[in-house]
Coordinates of C-alpha atoms in Angstrom, one line a residue:
M244 CA 50.4 26.3 -10.1
Y245 CA 47.1 27.1 -8.5
I246 CA 44.7 30.0 -8.0
E247 CA 44.3 31.5 -4.6
S248 CA 41.8 34.1 -3.3
V249 CA 43.5 36.5 -0.9
P250 CA 41.3 38.7 1.4
N251 CA 41.8 42.4 0.9
R252 CA 40.2 44.2 3.9
N253 CA 37.2 46.2 2.7
S254 CA 38.0 45.6 -1.0
P255 CA 37.1 42.6 -3.1
A256 CA 39.5 39.6 -2.6
A257 CA 42.5 39.4 -4.9
V258 CA 42.6 36.4 -7.2
L259 CA 46.2 35.4 -7.8
L260 CA 47.8 32.8 -10.0
R261 CA 50.6 31.4 -7.8
E262 CA 53.3 28.8 -8.0
S263 CA 54.6 26.7 -5.1
Y264 CA 58.2 25.6 -5.0
R265 CA 60.8 24.2 -2.5
E266 CA 63.8 26.2 -1.4
D267 CA 66.3 25.1 1.4
G268 CA 63.9 22.3 2.3
K269 CA 61.0 24.7 2.8
V270 CA 57.8 25.1 0.6
R271 CA 57.5 28.6 -0.7
K272 CA 55.2 30.3 -3.2
R273 CA 55.3 33.2 -5.5
T274 CA 52.7 35.2 -7.5
L275 CA 52.8 34.8 -11.2
A276 CA 49.8 37.0 -12.1
N277 CA 46.9 38.9 -10.7
L278 CA 43.6 37.5 -12.1
S279 CA 41.2 39.8 -10.2
C280 CA 40.1 41.5 -13.4
L281 CA 38.9 38.3 -15.0
P282 CA 35.2 37.2 -15.0
D283 CA 34.3 34.5 -12.5
E284 CA 33.5 31.9 -15.2
V285 CA 37.0 32.4 -16.7
I286 CA 38.6 31.9 -13.3
E287 CA 36.6 28.8 -12.7
G288 CA 37.7 27.4 -16.1
L289 CA 41.3 28.1 -15.2
K290 CA 40.9 26.2 -12.0
V291 CA 39.6 23.2 -13.9
L292 CA 42.5 23.4 -16.3
L293 CA 45.0 23.6 -13.5
R294 CA 43.5 20.4 -12.0
G295 CA 44.0 18.6 -15.3
G296 CA 40.5 18.9 -16.5
V297 CA 39.0 20.3 -19.7
A298 CA 37.4 23.7 -19.3
V299 CA 34.0 24.2 -21.2
P300 CA 31.3 26.9 -21.0
S301 CA 28.3 26.3 -18.7
V302 CA 26.0 23.4 -19.6
Q303 CA 23.3 25.9 -20.5
E304 CA 25.6 27.4 -23.1
V305 CA 26.7 24.1 -24.5
F306 CA 23.5 22.0 -24.5
S307 CA 19.9 23.1 -25.1
V308 CA 17.1 20.7 -24.0
E309 CA 14.5 20.7 -26.7
R310 CA 12.1 18.3 -25.0
T311 CA 11.7 16.1 -22.0
L312 CA 9.4 13.1 -22.2
P313 CA 8.4 10.4 -19.6
H314 CA 10.4 7.3 -20.6
G315 CA 11.0 4.7 -17.8
H316 CA 7.6 3.0 -18.2
V317 CA 8.0 2.9 -22.0
A318 CA 11.5 1.3 -21.6
A319 CA 10.1 -1.3 -19.1
V320 CA 7.0 -2.4 -21.1
L321 CA 8.8 -2.2 -24.5
G322 CA 11.6 -4.4 -23.2
A323 CA 9.2 -6.8 -21.6
A324 CA 7.1 -7.0 -24.9
R325 CA 10.3 -7.8 -26.9
G326 CA 11.3 -10.4 -24.3
S327 CA 7.8 -11.9 -24.5
G328 CA 8.1 -12.6 -28.2
A329 CA 6.3 -9.6 -29.7
L330 CA 8.9 -9.2 -32.4
S331 CA 8.1 -12.7 -33.7
W332 CA 4.4 -12.1 -33.4
F333 CA 4.6 -9.2 -35.8
G334 CA 7.5 -10.5 -37.9
S335 CA 5.3 -11.3 -40.9
A336 CA 3.6 -7.8 -40.9
P337 CA 4.6 -5.3 -43.6
Q338 CA 7.9 -3.6 -42.6
E339 CA 6.3 -0.2 -42.0
L340 CA 3.6 -1.7 -39.7
Q341 CA 5.8 -3.7 -37.4
P342 CA 6.9 -0.7 -35.2
V343 CA 3.3 0.6 -35.2
L344 CA 2.0 -2.8 -33.9
L345 CA 4.6 -2.8 -31.2
A346 CA 3.7 0.8 -30.3
M347 CA 0.0 0.0 -30.0
L348 CA 0.8 -3.0 -27.8
V349 CA 3.0 -1.0 -25.4
A350 CA 0.5 2.0 -25.4
R351 CA -2.3 -0.3 -24.4
V352 CA -0.3 -1.2 -21.2
I353 CA 1.1 2.3 -20.3
S354 CA -1.9 4.4 -21.4
P355 CA -4.9 2.5 -22.6
A356 CA -7.2 4.7 -24.8
S357 CA -8.8 4.9 -28.2
K358 CA -6.7 4.4 -31.3
L359 CA -7.0 8.2 -32.0
A360 CA -5.8 9.0 -28.5
T361 CA -3.0 6.5 -29.0
H362 CA -2.1 8.3 -32.3
R363 CA -1.7 11.6 -30.3
L364 CA 0.4 9.8 -27.7
L365 CA 2.8 8.6 -30.5
H366 CA 2.9 11.7 -32.7
D367 CA 6.0 13.9 -32.3
D368 CA 4.1 17.1 -31.9
T369 CA 1.6 15.9 -29.2
A370 CA 3.5 13.0 -27.6
S371 CA 3.1 12.5 -23.9
S372 CA 5.8 9.8 -23.7
S373 CA 8.9 8.7 -25.5
L374 CA 7.2 5.7 -27.2
G375 CA 6.8 7.4 -30.6
R376 CA 10.4 8.6 -30.7
V377 CA 11.9 5.3 -29.5
L378 CA 10.1 3.3 -32.1
R379 CA 10.4 6.0 -34.7
V380 CA 6.7 6.1 -35.4
G381 CA 6.2 9.7 -34.4
Q382 CA 5.1 10.6 -37.9
C383 CA 2.7 7.7 -38.5
S384 CA -0.9 8.6 -39.4
A385 CA -4.1 7.4 -37.7
D386 CA -4.8 5.3 -40.8
D387 CA -1.6 3.4 -40.1
L388 CA -2.9 2.3 -36.7
Y389 CA -6.1 1.1 -38.3
R390 CA -4.2 -0.8 -41.0
A391 CA -2.1 -2.4 -38.3
L392 CA -5.3 -3.4 -36.4
D393 CA -6.7 -5.0 -39.6
W394 CA -3.5 -6.9 -40.0
L395 CA -3.6 -8.1 -36.4
H396 CA -7.1 -9.5 -37.0
E397 CA -5.7 -11.6 -39.9
A398 CA -2.7 -12.7 -37.9
Q399 CA -4.5 -13.7 -34.7
P400 CA -4.6 -17.5 -35.5
A401 CA -0.9 -17.6 -36.1
I402 CA 0.0 -15.7 -33.0
E403 CA -2.3 -17.8 -30.8
R404 CA -0.6 -20.9 -32.2
R405 CA 2.7 -19.6 -31.0
L406 CA 1.4 -19.0 -27.6
A407 CA -0.3 -22.4 -27.4
R408 CA 3.0 -24.1 -28.4
A409 CA 4.8 -22.2 -25.7
H410 CA 2.4 -22.7 -22.8
L411 CA 0.1 -25.7 -23.5
A412 CA 2.8 -28.2 -24.7
G413 CA 2.8 -31.0 -22.1
S414 CA 0.1 -29.4 -20.1
T415 CA -2.8 -31.4 -18.6
L416 CA -5.3 -28.5 -18.0
V417 CA -6.6 -25.5 -19.9
L418 CA -8.8 -22.9 -18.2
Y419 CA -11.7 -21.3 -20.0
D420 CA -14.2 -18.7 -19.0
L421 CA -16.4 -16.0 -20.5
T422 CA -17.2 -12.4 -19.8
S423 CA -19.1 -9.5 -21.4
T424 CA -18.5 -5.8 -22.0
W425 CA -20.9 -3.2 -23.2
L426 CA -20.8 -1.2 -26.4
T427 CA -22.1 2.2 -27.2
G428 CA -23.9 2.9 -30.5
H429 CA -25.9 0.4 -32.6
C430 CA -23.6 -0.1 -35.7
C431 CA -21.6 -3.2 -34.6
D432 CA -22.9 -6.5 -35.9
L433 CA -21.6 -8.2 -32.8
A434 CA -23.6 -6.0 -30.4
A435 CA -26.7 -7.7 -28.9
R436 CA -28.5 -7.6 -25.6
G437 CA -27.9 -10.6 -23.4
H438 CA -27.0 -11.5 -19.8
S439 CA -24.7 -8.6 -18.7
R440 CA -22.0 -9.5 -16.1
D441 CA -21.5 -5.8 -15.6
G442 CA -25.0 -4.9 -14.7
K443 CA -25.5 -2.8 -17.8
R444 CA -28.8 -4.2 -18.9
D445 CA -29.8 -1.3 -21.1
D446 CA -26.8 -1.4 -23.4
P447 CA -25.9 -3.9 -26.1
Q448 CA -22.8 -5.9 -25.5
I449 CA -20.3 -8.4 -26.8
V450 CA -19.0 -11.5 -25.0
F451 CA -15.6 -12.9 -25.2
G452 CA -14.1 -16.2 -24.0
L453 CA -10.5 -16.4 -22.8
L454 CA -8.3 -19.5 -22.8
C455 CA -5.5 -19.6 -20.2
S456 CA -2.9 -22.0 -19.1
C457 CA -3.3 -23.5 -15.6
E458 CA -1.0 -20.7 -14.3
G459 CA -3.3 -18.0 -15.7
C460 CA -1.2 -17.1 -18.8
P461 CA -3.5 -16.0 -21.6
I462 CA -3.4 -18.1 -24.7
A463 CA -6.3 -17.2 -27.0
V464 CA -9.4 -15.1 -27.0
E465 CA -12.6 -15.2 -29.1
V466 CA -15.4 -12.6 -29.4
F467 CA -19.0 -13.7 -29.8
K468 CA -22.3 -11.9 -30.2
G469 CA -23.7 -10.3 -27.0
N470 CA -26.6 -12.7 -26.7
T471 CA -24.5 -15.9 -27.0
A472 CA -24.9 -18.2 -24.0
D473 CA -21.9 -19.5 -22.2
P474 CA -22.2 -23.2 -23.1
A475 CA -22.7 -22.3 -26.8
T476 CA -19.1 -21.1 -27.0
V477 CA -17.4 -24.3 -25.9
A478 CA -17.6 -26.1 -29.2
A479 CA -15.8 -23.3 -31.0
Q480 CA -13.0 -23.4 -28.5
V481 CA -12.6 -27.2 -28.6
T482 CA -12.4 -27.0 -32.4
K483 CA -9.8 -24.3 -32.1
L484 CA -7.7 -26.3 -29.7
K485 CA -7.8 -29.4 -32.0
E486 CA -7.6 -27.9 -35.5
R487 CA -5.7 -24.7 -35.0
F488 CA -3.3 -25.7 -32.2
G489 CA -3.1 -29.4 -33.0
I490 CA -3.8 -30.4 -29.4
E491 CA -5.7 -33.7 -29.3
H492 CA -6.2 -34.1 -25.6
L493 CA -6.6 -31.8 -22.6
A494 CA -8.8 -31.4 -19.6
W495 CA -11.0 -28.4 -19.8
V496 CA -11.6 -26.5 -16.6
G497 CA -14.8 -24.4 -16.6
D498 CA -17.6 -23.4 -14.3
R499 CA -20.9 -25.2 -14.0
G500 CA -22.6 -22.7 -16.3
M501 CA -20.1 -23.3 -19.0
L502 CA -19.4 -27.0 -18.9
T503 CA -23.0 -28.2 -18.6
S504 CA -23.9 -31.9 -18.8
A505 CA -25.3 -31.3 -22.3
R506 CA -22.1 -29.7 -23.4
I507 CA -20.0 -32.5 -21.9
E508 CA -22.0 -35.1 -23.7
Q509 CA -22.3 -33.3 -27.1
V510 CA -18.9 -31.6 -27.4
L511 CA -16.2 -32.8 -25.0
K512 CA -16.8 -36.5 -25.0
P513 CA -17.0 -36.8 -28.8
A514 CA -13.8 -34.7 -29.1
G515 CA -11.9 -37.0 -26.7
M516 CA -11.5 -34.2 -24.1
D517 CA -11.6 -34.5 -20.3
W518 CA -13.1 -31.9 -18.0
V519 CA -13.1 -30.4 -14.5
S520 CA -16.3 -28.6 -13.6
S521 CA -18.9 -28.6 -10.8
L522 CA -22.5 -29.7 -10.2
R523 CA -25.5 -27.4 -10.1
A524 CA -27.7 -27.2 -6.9
P525 CA -30.4 -29.6 -8.2
Q526 CA -27.7 -32.1 -9.1
I527 CA -26.2 -31.8 -5.7
A528 CA -29.6 -32.4 -4.1
Q529 CA -30.0 -35.4 -6.3
L530 CA -26.6 -36.7 -5.2
A531 CA -27.5 -36.2 -1.6
Q532 CA -30.7 -38.3 -2.0
E533 CA -28.7 -41.1 -3.8
H534 CA -26.0 -41.3 -1.1
G535 CA -28.0 -40.2 1.9
P536 CA -27.7 -36.8 3.6
F537 CA -24.2 -35.4 3.8
Q538 CA -23.7 -35.0 7.5
A539 CA -21.2 -32.5 8.7
S540 CA -19.4 -35.4 10.6
L541 CA -18.4 -36.9 7.3
F542 CA -16.1 -33.9 6.8
D543 CA -14.5 -33.9 10.3
E544 CA -11.1 -35.3 9.2
R545 CA -11.1 -33.8 5.7
N546 CA -13.2 -31.2 4.1
L547 CA -13.8 -33.4 1.1
L548 CA -14.8 -36.9 0.1
E549 CA -14.7 -38.7 -3.2
L550 CA -17.5 -40.8 -4.6
T551 CA -19.2 -41.9 -7.8
S552 CA -22.8 -41.8 -9.0
Q553 CA -24.9 -43.7 -11.5
H554 CA -26.1 -40.4 -12.9
F555 CA -22.5 -39.4 -13.8
P556 CA -21.0 -42.6 -15.3
G557 CA -17.3 -42.5 -15.8
E558 CA -16.8 -39.4 -13.7
R559 CA -15.3 -38.9 -10.2
L560 CA -17.2 -36.6 -7.9
V561 CA -15.5 -34.7 -5.1
V562 CA -17.9 -33.4 -2.5
C563 CA -16.4 -30.4 -0.6
R564 CA -17.7 -28.7 2.5
N565 CA -16.5 -25.2 3.5
P566 CA -17.7 -24.4 7.0
L567 CA -17.2 -20.6 6.5
L568 CA -19.3 -20.7 3.4
A569 CA -22.0 -22.7 5.2
E570 CA -22.2 -20.1 7.9
E571 CA -22.4 -17.3 5.3
R572 CA -25.2 -18.9 3.3
A573 CA -27.2 -19.6 6.5
R574 CA -26.8 -16.0 7.6
K575 CA -27.8 -14.7 4.2
R576 CA -30.9 -17.0 4.0
L577 CA -32.2 -15.8 7.4
E578 CA -31.7 -12.2 6.4
L579 CA -33.6 -12.7 3.1
L580 CA -36.4 -14.6 4.7
A581 CA -36.8 -11.8 7.3
A582 CA -36.7 -9.1 4.7
T583 CA -39.3 -10.9 2.6
E584 CA -41.6 -11.5 5.5
A585 CA -41.3 -7.8 6.5
D586 CA -42.6 -6.7 3.0
L587 CA -45.2 -9.5 2.9
N588 CA -46.6 -8.3 6.3
K589 CA -47.1 -4.9 4.7
I590 CA -49.3 -6.5 2.1
V591 CA -51.2 -8.5 4.7
A592 CA -51.8 -5.2 6.6
A593 CA -52.9 -3.5 3.4
T594 CA -55.6 -6.2 2.9
Q595 CA -56.9 -5.8 6.5
R596 CA -57.0 -2.0 6.8
S597 CA -60.4 -0.4 7.3
H598 CA -59.9 2.4 4.8
N599 CA -59.4 1.5 1.1
P600 CA -58.2 -2.0 1.7
L601 CA -56.3 -3.9 -1.0
R602 CA -58.7 -6.1 -2.9
G603 CA -58.6 -8.4 -5.9
E604 CA -56.5 -11.4 -6.6
D605 CA -54.7 -9.6 -9.5
A606 CA -53.9 -6.5 -7.5
I607 CA -52.7 -8.5 -4.5
G608 CA -50.8 -10.9 -6.7
L609 CA -48.9 -8.1 -8.4
R610 CA -47.7 -6.7 -5.0
V611 CA -46.7 -10.1 -3.8
G612 CA -44.9 -10.9 -7.1
R613 CA -42.8 -7.8 -6.8
V614 CA -41.7 -8.7 -3.2
I615 CA -41.0 -12.4 -4.0
G616 CA -39.1 -11.5 -7.2
R617 CA -37.0 -8.9 -5.4
F618 CA -35.6 -11.4 -2.9
H619 CA -35.9 -14.6 -4.9
M620 CA -37.5 -16.4 -2.0
A621 CA -40.6 -17.8 -3.7
K622 CA -39.4 -21.4 -3.2
H623 CA -39.4 -20.9 0.6
F624 CA -43.0 -19.6 1.0
E625 CA -46.5 -21.0 0.5
L626 CA -48.8 -18.2 -0.6
L627 CA -52.6 -18.1 -0.4
I628 CA -54.3 -15.2 -2.3
T629 CA -58.0 -14.7 -2.2
P630 CA -60.0 -11.7 -3.6
A631 CA -60.1 -10.2 -0.1
A632 CA -57.1 -11.6 1.8
F633 CA -53.5 -12.7 1.7
T634 CA -51.7 -15.1 3.9
Y635 CA -48.4 -16.9 3.8
R636 CA -46.2 -19.3 5.7
R637 CA -42.7 -20.6 5.5
K638 CA -42.0 -24.0 3.8
L639 CA -40.0 -25.4 6.7
D640 CA -39.2 -28.6 5.0
A641 CA -37.8 -26.9 1.9
I642 CA -35.8 -24.5 4.0
A643 CA -34.3 -27.4 6.0
A644 CA -33.5 -29.3 2.9
E645 CA -31.6 -26.4 1.4
A646 CA -29.8 -25.7 4.8
A647 CA -28.6 -29.3 4.8
L648 CA -26.6 -28.5 1.6
D649 CA -25.1 -25.2 2.9
G650 CA -21.4 -25.0 2.3
L651 CA -21.4 -28.0 -0.1
Y652 CA -20.2 -28.0 -3.6
V653 CA -19.3 -30.9 -5.8
I654 CA -16.4 -31.0 -8.3
R655 CA -16.9 -33.4 -11.3
T656 CA -14.1 -34.6 -13.4
S657 CA -13.3 -37.3 -15.9
V658 CA -9.6 -37.2 -15.3
S659 CA -8.2 -40.3 -13.7
K660 CA -7.1 -40.3 -10.1
A661 CA -3.5 -41.2 -11.2
K662 CA -3.3 -37.9 -13.1
L663 CA -5.4 -35.7 -10.9
D664 CA -6.2 -36.7 -7.3
A665 CA -9.1 -35.2 -5.3
D666 CA -7.1 -32.3 -3.9
A667 CA -5.6 -31.5 -7.3
A668 CA -9.1 -31.6 -8.9
V669 CA -10.4 -29.0 -6.4
A670 CA -7.4 -26.9 -6.8
A671 CA -7.8 -27.0 -10.6
Y672 CA -11.4 -25.8 -10.4
K673 CA -10.4 -23.0 -8.1
S674 CA -7.7 -22.0 -10.5
L675 CA -10.4 -20.4 -12.6
A676 CA -9.7 -17.4 -10.4
H677 CA -6.7 -16.7 -12.7
V678 CA -9.1 -16.1 -15.6
E679 CA -11.2 -13.8 -13.4
R680 CA -8.1 -11.9 -12.6
A681 CA -7.3 -11.6 -16.3
F682 CA -10.9 -10.2 -16.8
R683 CA -10.4 -7.6 -14.1
C684 CA -7.2 -6.4 -15.5
M685 CA -8.5 -6.3 -19.1
K686 CA -11.8 -4.7 -18.3
T687 CA -11.3 -2.3 -15.3
I688 CA -7.9 -2.1 -13.6
D689 CA -5.2 -1.8 -16.2
L690 CA -6.0 -2.3 -19.8
H691 CA -9.5 -0.9 -20.2
V692 CA -10.9 -3.0 -23.0
R693 CA -14.0 -0.9 -22.7
P694 CA -15.4 1.4 -24.0
V695 CA -15.0 -0.2 -27.4
F696 CA -14.7 2.6 -30.0
H697 CA -14.9 0.4 -33.1
Y698 CA -17.9 -0.7 -35.1
S699 CA -16.7 -3.2 -37.7
E700 CA -16.7 -6.8 -36.5
Q701 CA -13.1 -7.5 -37.5
R702 CA -11.8 -4.4 -35.7
V703 CA -13.7 -5.2 -32.5
R704 CA -12.2 -8.7 -32.6
A705 CA -8.7 -7.2 -33.2
H706 CA -9.1 -4.7 -30.4
V707 CA -10.0 -7.5 -27.9
F708 CA -7.1 -9.5 -29.1
L709 CA -4.7 -6.6 -28.7
C710 CA -5.9 -6.2 -25.1
M711 CA -5.2 -9.9 -24.6
L712 CA -1.7 -9.6 -25.9
A713 CA -1.2 -6.6 -23.6
Y714 CA -2.3 -8.7 -20.7
Y715 CA 0.1 -11.4 -21.8
V716 CA 3.0 -8.8 -21.5
E717 CA 1.6 -7.5 -18.2
W718 CA 1.4 -11.1 -16.9
Q719 CA 5.0 -11.7 -17.8
M720 CA 6.1 -8.4 -16.1
R721 CA 4.1 -9.2 -12.9
E722 CA 5.9 -12.5 -12.6
R723 CA 9.3 -10.8 -12.6
L724 CA 8.3 -7.8 -10.6
K725 CA 6.6 -9.7 -7.7
P726 CA 9.3 -8.6 -5.2
M727 CA 8.2 -5.0 -5.8
L728 CA 4.5 -5.6 -5.9
F729 CA 1.9 -6.7 -3.3
D730 CA 1.7 -10.0 -5.2
D731 CA 2.5 -13.2 -3.2
E732 CA 6.0 -14.5 -4.2
H733 CA 5.5 -17.8 -2.4
L734 CA 2.0 -18.7 -3.4
E735 CA 2.8 -22.3 -4.1
E736 CA 4.3 -22.8 -0.7
A737 CA 1.3 -21.2 1.0
S738 CA -1.0 -23.6 -1.1
A739 CA 1.1 -26.6 -0.1
A740 CA 0.8 -25.6 3.6
R741 CA -3.0 -25.5 3.5
A742 CA -4.7 -28.4 5.3
S743 CA -7.2 -28.8 2.4
P744 CA -7.7 -27.1 -0.9
V745 CA -11.3 -26.5 0.1
T746 CA -10.4 -24.0 2.8
K747 CA -9.9 -20.4 2.0
A748 CA -6.6 -19.6 0.2
L749 CA -4.0 -18.0 2.5
R750 CA -1.2 -15.7 1.7
S751 CA 2.3 -16.8 2.7
E752 CA 4.0 -15.5 5.8
H753 CA 6.4 -13.5 3.5
A754 CA 3.4 -11.9 1.8
K755 CA 1.8 -11.1 5.2
T756 CA 5.0 -9.4 6.3
K757 CA 5.0 -7.3 3.1
D758 CA 1.3 -6.4 3.6
A759 CA 1.9 -5.3 7.2
G760 CA 5.0 -3.2 6.5
K761 CA 4.0 -2.0 3.0
T762 CA 7.7 -2.5 2.1
A763 CA 9.8 -5.0 0.2
N764 CA 12.8 -6.9 1.7
D765 CA 15.2 -4.0 1.1
G766 CA 12.8 -1.4 2.7
S767 CA 11.6 0.1 -0.6
P768 CA 7.9 0.9 -0.8
L769 CA 5.6 -1.7 -2.4
H770 CA 3.5 -0.8 -5.4
S771 CA 0.6 -2.0 -7.4
F772 CA 1.4 -2.6 -11.1
R773 CA -0.1 0.7 -12.1
T774 CA 1.6 2.8 -9.5
L775 CA 4.9 1.2 -10.3
L776 CA 4.6 2.2 -14.0
Q777 CA 3.8 5.7 -12.8
D778 CA 7.0 5.8 -10.7
L779 CA 9.0 4.4 -13.7
S780 CA 7.6 7.1 -15.9
T781 CA 9.6 9.8 -14.0
L782 CA 12.8 8.5 -15.6
A783 CA 13.0 11.1 -18.5
Y784 CA 14.0 11.0 -22.1
N785 CA 15.8 14.3 -23.1
V786 CA 16.2 15.5 -26.6
T787 CA 19.1 18.0 -26.7
H788 CA 21.4 19.7 -29.2
T789 CA 24.6 21.8 -29.0
H790 CA 25.0 25.4 -30.4
L791 CA 27.9 24.2 -32.5
N792 CA 25.5 21.9 -34.4
P793 CA 21.8 22.5 -33.6
E794 CA 20.7 19.9 -36.2
A795 CA 22.4 17.0 -34.5
K796 CA 20.1 15.7 -31.7
I797 CA 21.7 14.2 -28.6
I798 CA 19.5 11.8 -26.6
T799 CA 20.1 11.4 -22.9
T800 CA 18.2 9.7 -20.2
T801 CA 18.1 10.7 -16.5
R802 CA 19.8 8.5 -14.0
P803 CA 17.4 5.9 -12.5
T804 CA 16.5 6.2 -8.9
P805 CA 17.3 3.1 -6.7
L806 CA 13.7 1.9 -7.0
Q807 CA 13.7 2.3 -10.8
A808 CA 17.1 0.6 -11.0
K809 CA 15.7 -2.4 -9.0
A810 CA 12.7 -2.7 -11.3
F811 CA 14.9 -2.7 -14.5
A812 CA 17.2 -5.2 -12.8
L813 CA 14.3 -7.6 -12.2
L814 CA 13.2 -7.2 -15.7
G815 CA 16.7 -7.7 -17.0
L816 CA 16.6 -4.4 -19.0
N817 CA 18.7 -1.2 -19.4
P818 CA 16.5 1.8 -19.7
A819 CA 19.1 3.6 -21.9
C820 CA 19.1 0.8 -24.5
T821 CA 15.6 0.9 -26.0
Q822 CA 16.3 1.1 -29.7

């Protein structure tokens, strides 16, 4: 049987229920009923039944959608957090706080904000994502978040031990660097005025040091008062590595402002630790005097040479020369000299003008001091100030001596050549860029550690630690999602192809192809990590019910787009399975 619509001239078409049969070898049909009087939806239902289906009312009549929430980014970050070990991190927390801690961690990645804003994000009535419903913390209070933060502060040593065992076991190097971030208000005991790396000289700040594996994976973080100098933090980190993590020997990689000679002698050597750092400019000049001037011809075959010095016993020194850096420093010096002279000439003219000339050593000195301090060129000028005149000239010998060291930097290390050759030592020092990337992600691009909305010391420390754990999850996700991001998937191959580690790091040919086309291998558009999360968030979480049982909630998720499906496949996740 089937239903057929038969045209009827100027009248509506007749809808007939018919049956086909075979007679005398021919297919014939007969009308069983006239269905023209039935509503269209009934006729459509009969058609479904005749095809062997099950007729139901329209979807709008069966299901009512109560709420639709962004979900894909939650599923991705939550799955990655669980895969990174977050459940074990929070396993010793009170049962009711474990999902809250996990929610705070995921929220820091998908929507970094204050704890009160995170509470609104999670709460059932004000939620802007599915996170609260998925983790069943939609009814938690703001106090629960602060209780969870207090627990996290107490659990930090144990969690960091887990990360150290996972990423530093069998390793040779550990990266360490320090950064600062400003605070608002004056109630936090950690807040103090110090050297601001963000140019916020008028605000109090905190500083925090980050320990990373040689690949850039974060291991531990510690917060210090805002006026703490970089070298003063090293001893605490060495103690942490030995006593808390049980690691007796590693090579510390830090910049020259961190691993100073005094810190090496007073902290690293007594602790039995090795180091990879670099020399300051006066030390490089001293080395040049000891070994003779470093002529450019010495670096023709390779951009580095290895030597020793009596001033650095037991250490290997790797002198590197970057021609591009040399050109840039020479250009910058000439520009600063010219700019300084232009302003100094104005002062000379002011002392020689006929009307109201500039007079007095103090008055002239103040003007000169402002100019010299502005461009930091005092070392290159000889100044002569009298009560009625001012003259200056360049120190040509000093300028030539500085120019001879353009493009040079010296890596110092105590690690033996068998464990770390010259090329590897330079590459190890340059790997501090991984820590700088972590700071950028934590402070500005993704996780927004600032502004800090807490005042108590322990909550400020816990907030920074939460941001570090969030970066750990992001770092793991980035490693898996590289085919969809602008990140270089073949960075090691590109590094191996470089003639020397001294030269500028190059992207692989594959990465250059991605950059040029802005597309992945399959033609899908490339993303930054943040825009990829935004794309994933369009996969929706629907809360529905039927009219037969309005109290029974049915959860459905929308079908992933091809790009979303690719992201979840790379992460090894199913967006529908987030419980």
